[in-house]
Amino acid sequence: MKFFLDTANVDEIKKAAETGLVDGITTNPSLVAKTGRKYKDVLKDICSIVNGPISAEVVSEDTEGMLGEARDLARIHSNIVIKIPMTKQGLPAAKKLVSQGIPVNMTLVFSPLQALVCGKLGVDYVSPFIGRLDDISHYGIELVSDIMEIYDNYNIDTEIIVASVRHPLHILDAAKIGAHIATVPAAVFEKMILHPLTDKGMEMFLADAAKIPSN
Ligand code: G3P
């Protein structure tokens, strides 16, 4: 399973990248707004830290606007993946980018049929938002297993990025069904690695190690 970090905070990215576990980054306008920085500056910094797919989202609502933004963003670095919203206007934009060899991540995906059309367009990634579905009393992870089943039926290569991850159990659920990628906020990434019994065990081993005669 690949781990992406779902943040635009460069300090968080640097820290998490030190673990050697970060395979890519996803950003969105809300995450970038929190940094108070320009989107392009943030992306340049991220590309210098992580060598993997870096998703950058367009904000235009019309196809031509999306394509113009996509061209600009793609120029920043060869690792940039264009995040296109799963809207009527987004579909032709995605198709065009795919034909130009620009990697696409379809975002705001909430149903298996939306994911099917993304796969049919040949996009590289699809991002089902599981936390937001859980928020409205739908099992978000069921969407991921439905997409996996459909992609399997038709040998669709699009990779699934499990997004809107809110806690470590979302990652566990995604891993148990074999989802390709989870994109994870930095706080959840840290929680996934830590365990209080590991810390307690270390404390005990160190205390006992101090009791061992040195020669
Ligand atoms: O990057 C998209 C997604 O992960 C957003 O998550 O928590 O705002 O639903 P959230």
Coordinates of N, CA and C and ligand atoms in Angstrom, one line a residue:
M1 N 0.8 -1.2 0.0 CA 0.0 0.0 0.0 C 0.9 1.3 0.0
K2 N 0.5 2.2 -0.8 CA 1.3 3.5 -0.8 C 0.6 4.5 0.1
F3 N 1.5 5.2 0.8 CA 1.0 6.3 1.6 C 1.3 7.7 1.0
F4 N 0.2 8.4 0.8 CA 0.4 9.8 0.4 C 0.1 10.7 1.6
L5 N 0.6 11.8 1.7 CA 0.3 12.8 2.8 C -0.7 13.8 2.2
D6 N -1.8 14.0 2.9 CA -2.8 14.9 2.5 C -2.7 16.3 3.2
T7 N -1.7 17.1 2.7 CA -1.5 18.3 3.4 C -0.7 19.3 2.4
A8 N -0.8 20.6 2.7 CA 0.0 21.5 1.9 C 1.1 22.2 2.9
N9 N 1.2 21.6 4.1 CA 2.1 22.2 5.1 C 3.5 21.6 4.9
V10 N 4.4 22.5 4.5 CA 5.7 22.0 4.1 C 6.5 21.4 5.3
D11 N 6.3 22.0 6.5 CA 6.9 21.4 7.7 C 6.4 20.0 8.0
E12 N 5.1 19.9 7.9 CA 4.5 18.5 8.1 C 5.1 17.5 7.1
I13 N 5.2 18.0 5.9 CA 5.7 17.1 4.8 C 7.2 16.7 5.1
K14 N 8.0 17.7 5.5 CA 9.4 17.4 5.7 C 9.5 16.3 6.9
K15 N 8.8 16.6 7.9 CA 8.9 15.7 9.1 C 8.4 14.2 8.7
A16 N 7.3 14.1 8.0 CA 6.8 12.8 7.7 C 7.7 12.1 6.7
A17 N 8.3 12.9 5.8 CA 9.1 12.3 4.7 C 10.4 11.7 5.3
E18 N 10.8 12.2 6.5 CA 12.0 11.6 7.2 C 11.8 10.1 7.5
T19 N 10.5 9.7 7.6 CA 10.3 8.2 7.9 C 10.6 7.3 6.7
G20 N 10.7 7.9 5.5 CA 10.9 7.2 4.3 C 9.6 6.5 3.8
L21 N 8.5 6.9 4.4 CA 7.2 6.2 4.1 C 6.3 7.0 3.2
V22 N 6.7 8.2 2.8 CA 5.8 9.0 2.1 C 6.0 8.9 0.6
D23 N 5.0 8.3 -0.1 CA 5.1 8.0 -1.5 C 4.6 9.1 -2.4
G24 N 3.9 10.0 -1.9 CA 3.3 11.1 -2.7 C 2.6 12.1 -1.8
I25 N 2.0 13.2 -2.4 CA 1.3 14.2 -1.7 C 0.0 14.5 -2.4
T26 N -1.0 14.8 -1.7 CA -2.2 15.4 -2.3 C -2.5 16.7 -1.6
T27 N -2.9 17.7 -2.4 CA -3.3 19.0 -1.9 C -4.6 19.3 -2.4
N28 N -5.3 20.3 -1.8 CA -6.5 20.9 -2.3 C -6.6 22.3 -1.9
P29 N -7.5 23.1 -2.5 CA -7.6 24.6 -2.2 C -7.7 24.8 -0.7
S30 N -8.5 24.0 0.0 CA -8.7 24.2 1.5 C -7.4 24.1 2.2
L31 N -6.6 23.0 1.9 CA -5.3 22.8 2.6 C -4.3 23.9 2.3
V32 N -4.3 24.4 1.0 CA -3.4 25.5 0.7 C -3.8 26.8 1.4
A33 N -5.1 27.0 1.4 CA -5.6 28.3 2.1 C -5.1 28.3 3.5
K34 N -5.0 27.2 4.2 CA -4.5 27.2 5.6 C -3.1 27.6 5.7
T35 N -2.3 27.5 4.6 CA -0.9 27.9 4.7 C -0.6 29.4 4.6
G36 N -1.6 30.1 4.0 CA -1.5 31.5 3.7 C -0.4 31.8 2.6
R37 N 0.0 30.8 1.9 CA 1.0 31.0 0.9 C 0.4 30.8 -0.5
K38 N 1.1 31.2 -1.6 CA 0.7 31.0 -3.0 C 0.7 29.5 -3.3
Y39 N -0.3 29.1 -4.1 CA -0.3 27.6 -4.4 C 1.0 27.2 -5.1
K40 N 1.4 28.0 -6.1 CA 2.6 27.5 -6.9 C 3.8 27.4 -6.0
D41 N 4.0 28.4 -5.1 CA 5.2 28.4 -4.2 C 5.2 27.1 -3.3
V42 N 4.0 26.8 -2.8 CA 3.8 25.6 -2.0 C 4.2 24.4 -2.8
L43 N 3.7 24.3 -4.0 CA 3.9 23.1 -4.9 C 5.4 22.9 -5.2
K44 N 6.1 24.1 -5.5 CA 7.5 24.0 -5.8 C 8.3 23.4 -4.6
D45 N 7.9 23.9 -3.4 CA 8.6 23.4 -2.2 C 8.3 21.9 -2.0
I46 N 7.1 21.5 -2.2 CA 6.7 20.1 -2.0 C 7.5 19.2 -2.9
C47 N 7.6 19.7 -4.2 CA 8.3 18.9 -5.2 C 9.8 18.7 -4.9
S48 N 10.3 19.7 -4.1 CA 11.7 19.6 -3.8 C 11.9 18.6 -2.6
I49 N 10.9 18.3 -1.9 CA 11.0 17.4 -0.7 C 10.6 15.9 -1.0
V50 N 9.5 15.8 -1.8 CA 9.0 14.4 -2.0 C 9.1 14.1 -3.5
N51 N 9.8 13.0 -3.8 CA 9.9 12.5 -5.2 C 8.8 11.5 -5.5
G52 N 7.7 12.0 -5.8 CA 6.5 11.1 -6.1 C 5.4 11.9 -6.6
P53 N 4.3 11.3 -6.9 CA 3.1 12.1 -7.4 C 2.7 13.2 -6.4
I54 N 2.5 14.4 -6.9 CA 2.1 15.6 -6.1 C 0.8 16.1 -6.7
S55 N -0.3 15.9 -6.1 CA -1.6 16.3 -6.7 C -1.9 17.8 -6.4
A56 N -2.2 18.5 -7.5 CA -2.5 20.0 -7.4 C -3.9 20.2 -8.1
E57 N -4.8 20.9 -7.4 CA -6.2 20.9 -7.8 C -6.5 22.2 -8.6
V58 N -7.2 22.1 -9.7 CA -7.7 23.2 -10.4 C -9.0 23.8 -9.7
V59 N -9.2 25.1 -9.9 CA -10.4 25.7 -9.2 C -11.4 26.3 -10.2
S60 N -11.1 26.2 -11.5 CA -12.0 26.7 -12.5 C -13.2 25.8 -12.6
E61 N -14.4 26.3 -13.0 CA -15.6 25.5 -13.1 C -15.8 25.0 -14.5
D62 N -15.2 25.7 -15.5 CA -15.4 25.4 -16.9 C -14.2 24.6 -17.4
T63 N -14.5 23.8 -18.5 CA -13.5 22.9 -19.0 C -12.2 23.7 -19.5
E64 N -12.4 24.7 -20.2 CA -11.3 25.5 -20.8 C -10.4 26.1 -19.6
G65 N -11.1 26.6 -18.6 CA -10.4 27.2 -17.5 C -9.6 26.1 -16.8
M66 N -10.2 24.9 -16.6 CA -9.5 23.8 -15.9 C -8.2 23.5 -16.7
L67 N -8.4 23.4 -18.1 CA -7.2 23.0 -18.9 C -6.1 24.1 -18.9
G68 N -6.5 25.3 -18.8 CA -5.5 26.4 -18.7 C -4.7 26.3 -17.4
E69 N -5.4 26.1 -16.3 CA -4.8 25.9 -15.0 C -3.9 24.7 -15.0
A70 N -4.4 23.6 -15.6 CA -3.7 22.3 -15.6 C -2.3 22.5 -16.3
R71 N -2.4 23.2 -17.4 CA -1.1 23.4 -18.2 C -0.1 24.2 -17.3
D72 N -0.6 25.2 -16.7 CA 0.3 26.0 -15.8 C 0.9 25.2 -14.7
L73 N 0.0 24.4 -14.0 CA 0.5 23.6 -12.9 C 1.4 22.5 -13.3
A74 N 1.1 21.9 -14.5 CA 2.0 20.8 -14.9 C 3.4 21.3 -15.3
R75 N 3.5 22.6 -15.6 CA 4.9 23.1 -15.9 C 5.8 23.2 -14.6
I76 N 5.2 23.2 -13.5 CA 5.9 23.4 -12.2 C 7.0 22.2 -12.1
H77 N 6.5 21.0 -12.3 CA 7.4 19.8 -12.1 C 6.8 18.6 -12.8
S78 N 7.6 17.7 -13.2 CA 7.1 16.5 -13.9 C 6.3 15.6 -12.9
N79 N 6.5 15.8 -11.6 CA 5.7 14.9 -10.7 C 4.3 15.5 -10.4
I80 N 4.0 16.6 -11.0 CA 2.6 17.2 -10.7 C 1.5 16.3 -11.3
V81 N 0.5 16.0 -10.5 CA -0.7 15.3 -11.0 C -1.8 16.3 -10.9
I82 N -2.6 16.5 -11.9 CA -3.7 17.5 -11.9 C -5.0 16.9 -11.3
K83 N -5.5 17.5 -10.3 CA -6.7 17.1 -9.6 C -7.9 17.8 -10.3
I84 N -8.7 17.0 -10.9 CA -9.9 17.6 -11.6 C -11.1 17.1 -10.9
P85 N -12.1 18.1 -10.7 CA -13.3 17.7 -10.0 C -14.2 16.8 -10.8
M86 N -14.9 15.9 -10.2 CA -15.8 14.9 -10.8 C -17.1 15.7 -11.2
T87 N -17.0 16.6 -12.2 CA -18.2 17.3 -12.6 C -18.3 17.1 -14.1
K88 N -19.5 17.5 -14.7 CA -19.7 17.4 -16.1 C -18.6 18.1 -16.9
Q89 N -18.2 19.3 -16.4 CA -17.1 20.1 -17.1 C -15.7 19.4 -16.8
G90 N -15.6 18.7 -15.7 CA -14.3 18.1 -15.4 C -14.0 16.9 -16.3
L91 N -15.0 16.2 -16.8 CA -14.8 15.0 -17.6 C -14.1 15.3 -18.9
P92 N -14.5 16.2 -19.7 CA -13.8 16.5 -20.9 C -12.4 17.0 -20.7
A93 N -12.2 17.8 -19.6 CA -10.9 18.3 -19.2 C -10.0 17.1 -18.9
A94 N -10.5 16.1 -18.1 CA -9.7 15.0 -17.8 C -9.3 14.2 -19.1
K95 N -10.3 14.0 -20.0 CA -10.0 13.3 -21.2 C -8.9 13.9 -22.0
K96 N -9.0 15.2 -22.1 CA -8.0 16.0 -22.9 C -6.6 15.8 -22.2
L97 N -6.5 15.9 -20.9 CA -5.2 15.8 -20.2 C -4.7 14.4 -20.4
V98 N -5.5 13.4 -20.3 CA -5.1 12.0 -20.5 C -4.5 11.9 -21.9
S99 N -5.1 12.5 -22.9 CA -4.6 12.3 -24.2 C -3.3 13.1 -24.4
Q100 N -3.1 14.0 -23.6 CA -1.8 14.8 -23.6 C -0.7 14.2 -22.7
G101 N -1.1 13.1 -22.1 CA -0.1 12.4 -21.2 C 0.2 13.1 -19.9
I102 N -0.8 14.0 -19.5 CA -0.7 14.7 -18.2 C -1.4 13.9 -17.2
P103 N -0.8 13.5 -16.1 CA -1.5 12.6 -15.1 C -2.6 13.4 -14.4
V104 N -3.7 12.6 -14.2 CA -4.9 13.2 -13.6 C -5.4 12.4 -12.4
N105 N -5.8 13.1 -11.4 CA -6.5 12.5 -10.2 C -7.9 13.1 -10.2
M106 N -8.9 12.3 -10.4 CA -10.3 12.8 -10.3 C -10.7 12.8 -8.8
T107 N -11.1 14.0 -8.4 CA -11.4 14.3 -7.0 C -12.9 14.5 -6.8
L108 N -13.3 14.5 -5.5 CA -14.7 14.6 -5.1 C -15.6 13.5 -5.7
V109 N -15.0 12.3 -5.6 CA -15.8 11.1 -6.0 C -16.5 10.5 -4.9
F110 N -17.8 10.3 -5.1 CA -18.6 9.8 -4.0 C -19.5 8.6 -4.4
S111 N -19.4 8.1 -5.6 CA -20.2 7.0 -6.0 C -19.4 6.1 -6.9
P112 N -19.8 4.8 -6.9 CA -19.1 3.8 -7.8 C -19.2 4.1 -9.3
L113 N -20.4 4.7 -9.7 CA -20.5 5.0 -11.1 C -19.7 6.2 -11.5
Q114 N -19.5 7.1 -10.6 CA -18.6 8.2 -10.9 C -17.2 7.7 -11.1
A115 N -16.8 6.7 -10.2 CA -15.5 6.1 -10.4 C -15.3 5.3 -11.7
L116 N -16.5 4.7 -12.1 CA -16.4 3.9 -13.3 C -16.1 4.8 -14.5
V117 N -16.8 6.0 -14.6 CA -16.5 6.8 -15.7 C -15.1 7.4 -15.7
C118 N -14.6 7.6 -14.5 CA -13.2 8.1 -14.4 C -12.3 7.0 -14.9
G119 N -12.5 5.8 -14.6 CA -11.7 4.7 -15.0 C -11.8 4.6 -16.5
K120 N -13.0 4.7 -17.1 CA -13.2 4.6 -18.5 C -12.4 5.7 -19.3
L121 N -12.3 6.8 -18.6 CA -11.5 7.9 -19.3 C -10.0 7.7 -19.2
G122 N -9.6 6.7 -18.4 CA -8.2 6.4 -18.3 C -7.4 7.3 -17.4
V123 N -8.0 7.9 -16.4 CA -7.3 8.8 -15.5 C -6.3 7.9 -14.7
D124 N -5.3 8.5 -14.2 CA -4.3 7.7 -13.4 C -4.8 7.4 -12.0
Y125 N -5.6 8.4 -11.4 CA -6.0 8.2 -10.0 C -7.5 8.6 -9.9
V126 N -8.2 7.9 -8.9 CA -9.5 8.4 -8.6 C -9.5 8.5 -7.0
S127 N -10.2 9.6 -6.6 CA -10.1 9.8 -5.1 C -11.5 9.8 -4.5
P128 N -11.9 8.6 -4.0 CA -13.2 8.5 -3.2 C -13.0 9.1 -1.8
F129 N -13.9 10.0 -1.4 CA -13.8 10.7 -0.1 C -14.5 9.9 1.0
I130 N -13.9 9.1 1.7 CA -14.6 8.2 2.6 C -15.1 8.9 3.9
G131 N -14.3 9.8 4.4 CA -14.7 10.4 5.7 C -15.9 11.3 5.5
R132 N -16.0 11.9 4.3 CA -17.2 12.8 4.1 C -18.5 11.9 4.0
L133 N -18.3 10.7 3.4 CA -19.5 9.8 3.3 C -19.8 9.3 4.7
D134 N -18.8 8.9 5.5 CA -19.1 8.5 6.9 C -19.9 9.6 7.6
D135 N -19.5 10.9 7.4 CA -20.1 12.0 8.0 C -21.6 12.1 7.8
I136 N -22.1 11.5 6.6 CA -23.5 11.6 6.3 C -24.1 10.2 6.4
S137 N -23.5 9.4 7.3 CA -24.0 8.0 7.6 C -24.0 7.0 6.5
H138 N -23.1 7.2 5.6 CA -22.8 6.2 4.5 C -21.5 5.5 4.8
Y139 N -21.3 4.2 4.6 CA -20.1 3.6 4.9 C -19.1 3.9 3.8
G140 N -18.2 4.9 4.0 CA -17.3 5.3 3.0 C -16.4 4.2 2.4
I141 N -16.0 3.3 3.3 CA -15.1 2.2 2.8 C -15.8 1.3 1.8
E142 N -17.1 1.2 1.9 CA -17.9 0.3 1.0 C -17.8 0.9 -0.4
L143 N -17.7 2.2 -0.5 CA -17.5 2.8 -1.9 C -16.2 2.3 -2.4
V144 N -15.1 2.2 -1.6 CA -13.8 1.8 -2.1 C -13.9 0.3 -2.6
S145 N -14.5 -0.5 -1.8 CA -14.6 -1.9 -2.3 C -15.4 -2.1 -3.5
D146 N -16.5 -1.3 -3.7 CA -17.3 -1.3 -4.9 C -16.4 -0.9 -6.1
I147 N -15.6 0.2 -5.9 CA -14.8 0.7 -7.0 C -13.8 -0.4 -7.4
M148 N -13.2 -1.1 -6.4 CA -12.2 -2.1 -6.6 C -12.8 -3.2 -7.4
E149 N -14.0 -3.6 -7.1 CA -14.7 -4.7 -7.8 C -14.9 -4.3 -9.2
I150 N -15.4 -3.1 -9.4 CA -15.7 -2.7 -10.8 C -14.5 -2.6 -11.7
Y151 N -13.4 -2.0 -11.1 CA -12.1 -1.9 -11.8 C -11.6 -3.3 -12.1
D152 N -11.8 -4.2 -11.2 CA -11.3 -5.5 -11.4 C -12.1 -6.2 -12.6
N153 N -13.4 -6.0 -12.6 CA -14.2 -6.6 -13.7 C -13.8 -6.1 -15.1
Y154 N -13.3 -4.9 -15.2 CA -13.0 -4.4 -16.5 C -11.5 -4.1 -16.7
N155 N -10.7 -4.7 -15.8 CA -9.2 -4.5 -15.9 C -8.8 -3.0 -16.1
I156 N -9.5 -2.2 -15.2 CA -9.1 -0.7 -15.3 C -7.9 -0.5 -14.4
D157 N -7.0 0.2 -15.0 CA -5.7 0.4 -14.2 C -5.7 1.6 -13.3
T158 N -6.7 2.4 -13.3 CA -6.7 3.6 -12.5 C -6.5 3.2 -11.0
E159 N -5.6 4.0 -10.4 CA -5.3 3.6 -9.0 C -6.2 4.4 -8.0
I160 N -6.7 3.7 -7.0 CA -7.6 4.3 -6.1 C -6.9 5.0 -4.9
I161 N -7.1 6.3 -4.7 CA -6.5 7.0 -3.6 C -7.7 7.2 -2.6
V162 N -7.6 6.4 -1.5 CA -8.6 6.6 -0.4 C -8.3 7.9 0.2
A163 N -9.3 8.8 0.1 CA -9.1 10.2 0.6 C -10.2 10.5 1.6
S164 N -10.0 11.7 2.2 CA -10.9 12.1 3.4 C -10.7 11.1 4.5
V165 N -9.5 10.8 4.8 CA -9.1 9.9 5.8 C -9.1 10.6 7.1
R166 N -9.8 10.2 8.1 CA -9.9 10.9 9.4 C -9.2 10.3 10.6
H167 N -9.0 9.0 10.5 CA -8.4 8.3 11.6 C -7.7 7.0 11.1
P168 N -6.8 6.4 12.0 CA -6.0 5.2 11.5 C -6.9 4.1 11.1
L169 N -8.1 3.9 11.7 CA -9.0 2.8 11.2 C -9.4 2.9 9.8
H170 N -9.5 4.1 9.3 CA -9.8 4.3 7.8 C -8.6 3.6 7.0
I171 N -7.4 3.8 7.5 CA -6.2 3.3 6.7 C -6.3 1.7 6.9
L172 N -6.6 1.3 8.1 CA -6.6 -0.2 8.3 C -7.7 -0.8 7.4
D173 N -8.9 -0.2 7.4 CA -10.0 -0.7 6.5 C -9.6 -0.7 5.0
A174 N -8.9 0.4 4.6 CA -8.5 0.4 3.2 C -7.4 -0.6 2.9
A175 N -6.5 -0.9 3.8 CA -5.4 -1.9 3.6 C -6.0 -3.3 3.6
K176 N -7.0 -3.5 4.5 CA -7.6 -4.9 4.5 C -8.3 -5.3 3.2
I177 N -8.8 -4.3 2.5 CA -9.5 -4.6 1.2 C -8.5 -4.4 0.0
G178 N -7.2 -4.0 0.3 CA -6.2 -3.9 -0.7 C -6.3 -2.7 -1.6
A179 N -6.8 -1.6 -1.0 CA -6.8 -0.3 -1.8 C -5.3 0.1 -2.1
H180 N -5.1 0.7 -3.3 CA -3.8 1.0 -3.7 C -3.1 2.0 -2.8
I181 N -3.8 3.1 -2.5 CA -3.2 4.3 -1.8 C -4.1 4.8 -0.8
A182 N -3.6 5.3 0.3 CA -4.4 6.1 1.3 C -3.7 7.4 1.4
T183 N -4.4 8.5 1.3 CA -3.8 9.8 1.5 C -4.3 10.3 2.8
V184 N -3.3 10.7 3.6 CA -3.5 10.8 5.1 C -3.1 12.1 5.6
P185 N -3.9 12.8 6.5 CA -3.4 14.0 7.1 C -2.2 13.7 8.0
A186 N -1.3 14.7 8.3 CA -0.1 14.4 9.0 C -0.4 13.8 10.4
A187 N -1.5 14.4 11.1 CA -1.8 13.9 12.4 C -2.2 12.4 12.4
V188 N -2.9 12.0 11.4 CA -3.3 10.6 11.3 C -2.1 9.7 11.0
F189 N -1.2 10.2 10.2 CA 0.0 9.5 9.8 C 0.8 9.2 11.1
E190 N 0.9 10.2 12.0 CA 1.7 10.0 13.2 C 1.0 9.0 14.1
K191 N -0.3 9.1 14.2 CA -1.1 8.2 15.1 C -0.9 6.8 14.6
M192 N -0.8 6.6 13.3 CA -0.7 5.2 12.7 C 0.6 4.6 13.1
I193 N 1.6 5.4 13.3 CA 3.0 4.8 13.6 C 3.1 4.6 15.1
L194 N 2.5 5.4 15.9 CA 2.7 5.3 17.3 C 1.8 4.2 18.0
H195 N 2.4 3.7 19.1 CA 1.6 2.8 20.0 C 2.1 3.0 21.4
P196 N 1.2 3.3 22.4 CA 1.6 3.5 23.7 C 2.4 2.3 24.3
L197 N 2.1 1.1 23.9 CA 2.8 -0.1 24.5 C 4.2 -0.1 23.9
T198 N 4.4 0.4 22.7 CA 5.8 0.4 22.2 C 6.6 1.4 23.0
D199 N 6.0 2.5 23.4 CA 6.8 3.5 24.2 C 7.0 3.0 25.6
K200 N 6.0 2.3 26.1 CA 6.2 1.7 27.5 C 7.2 0.6 27.5
G201 N 7.2 -0.2 26.4 CA 8.2 -1.3 26.3 C 9.6 -0.7 26.2
M202 N 9.8 0.3 25.4 CA 11.1 0.9 25.3 C 11.6 1.5 26.6
E203 N 10.7 2.1 27.3 CA 11.0 2.6 28.7 C 11.5 1.5 29.6
M204 N 10.8 0.4 29.5 CA 11.2 -0.7 30.4 C 12.5 -1.3 30.0
F205 N 12.7 -1.5 28.7 CA 14.0 -2.1 28.1 C 15.2 -1.2 28.5
L206 N 15.0 0.1 28.4 CA 16.1 1.1 28.7 C 16.4 1.1 30.1
A207 N 15.4 1.0 31.0 CA 15.6 0.9 32.4 C 16.3 -0.3 32.8
D208 N 15.9 -1.5 32.2 CA 16.6 -2.7 32.5 C 18.1 -2.8 31.9
A209 N 18.2 -2.1 30.7 CA 19.5 -2.1 30.1 C 20.5 -1.4 31.0
A210 N 20.0 -0.4 31.7 CA 20.9 0.4 32.6 C 21.4 -0.4 33.8
K211 N 20.7 -1.5 34.1 CA 21.0 -2.4 35.2 C 22.1 -3.5 34.8
I212 N 22.3 -3.6 33.5 CA 23.2 -4.7 33.0 C 24.7 -4.2 33.3
P213 N 25.5 -5.0 34.0 CA 26.9 -4.6 34.2 C 27.6 -4.4 32.9
S214 N 28.4 -3.4 32.8 CA 29.1 -3.1 31.5 C 30.2 -4.0 31.2
N215 N 30.9 -4.6 32.2 CA 31.9 -5.7 31.8 C 32.1 -6.7 32.9
Ligands
G3P1 O1 -7.7 15.9 -0.3 C1 -9.1 15.6 -0.3 C2 -9.6 15.0 1.0 O2 -8.7 14.1 1.5 C3 -10.2 15.9 1.9 O3 -10.5 15.4 3.2 O4 -11.1 15.7 5.6 O5 -11.5 17.6 4.0 O6 -12.9 15.5 3.9 P1 -11.6 16.1 4.2

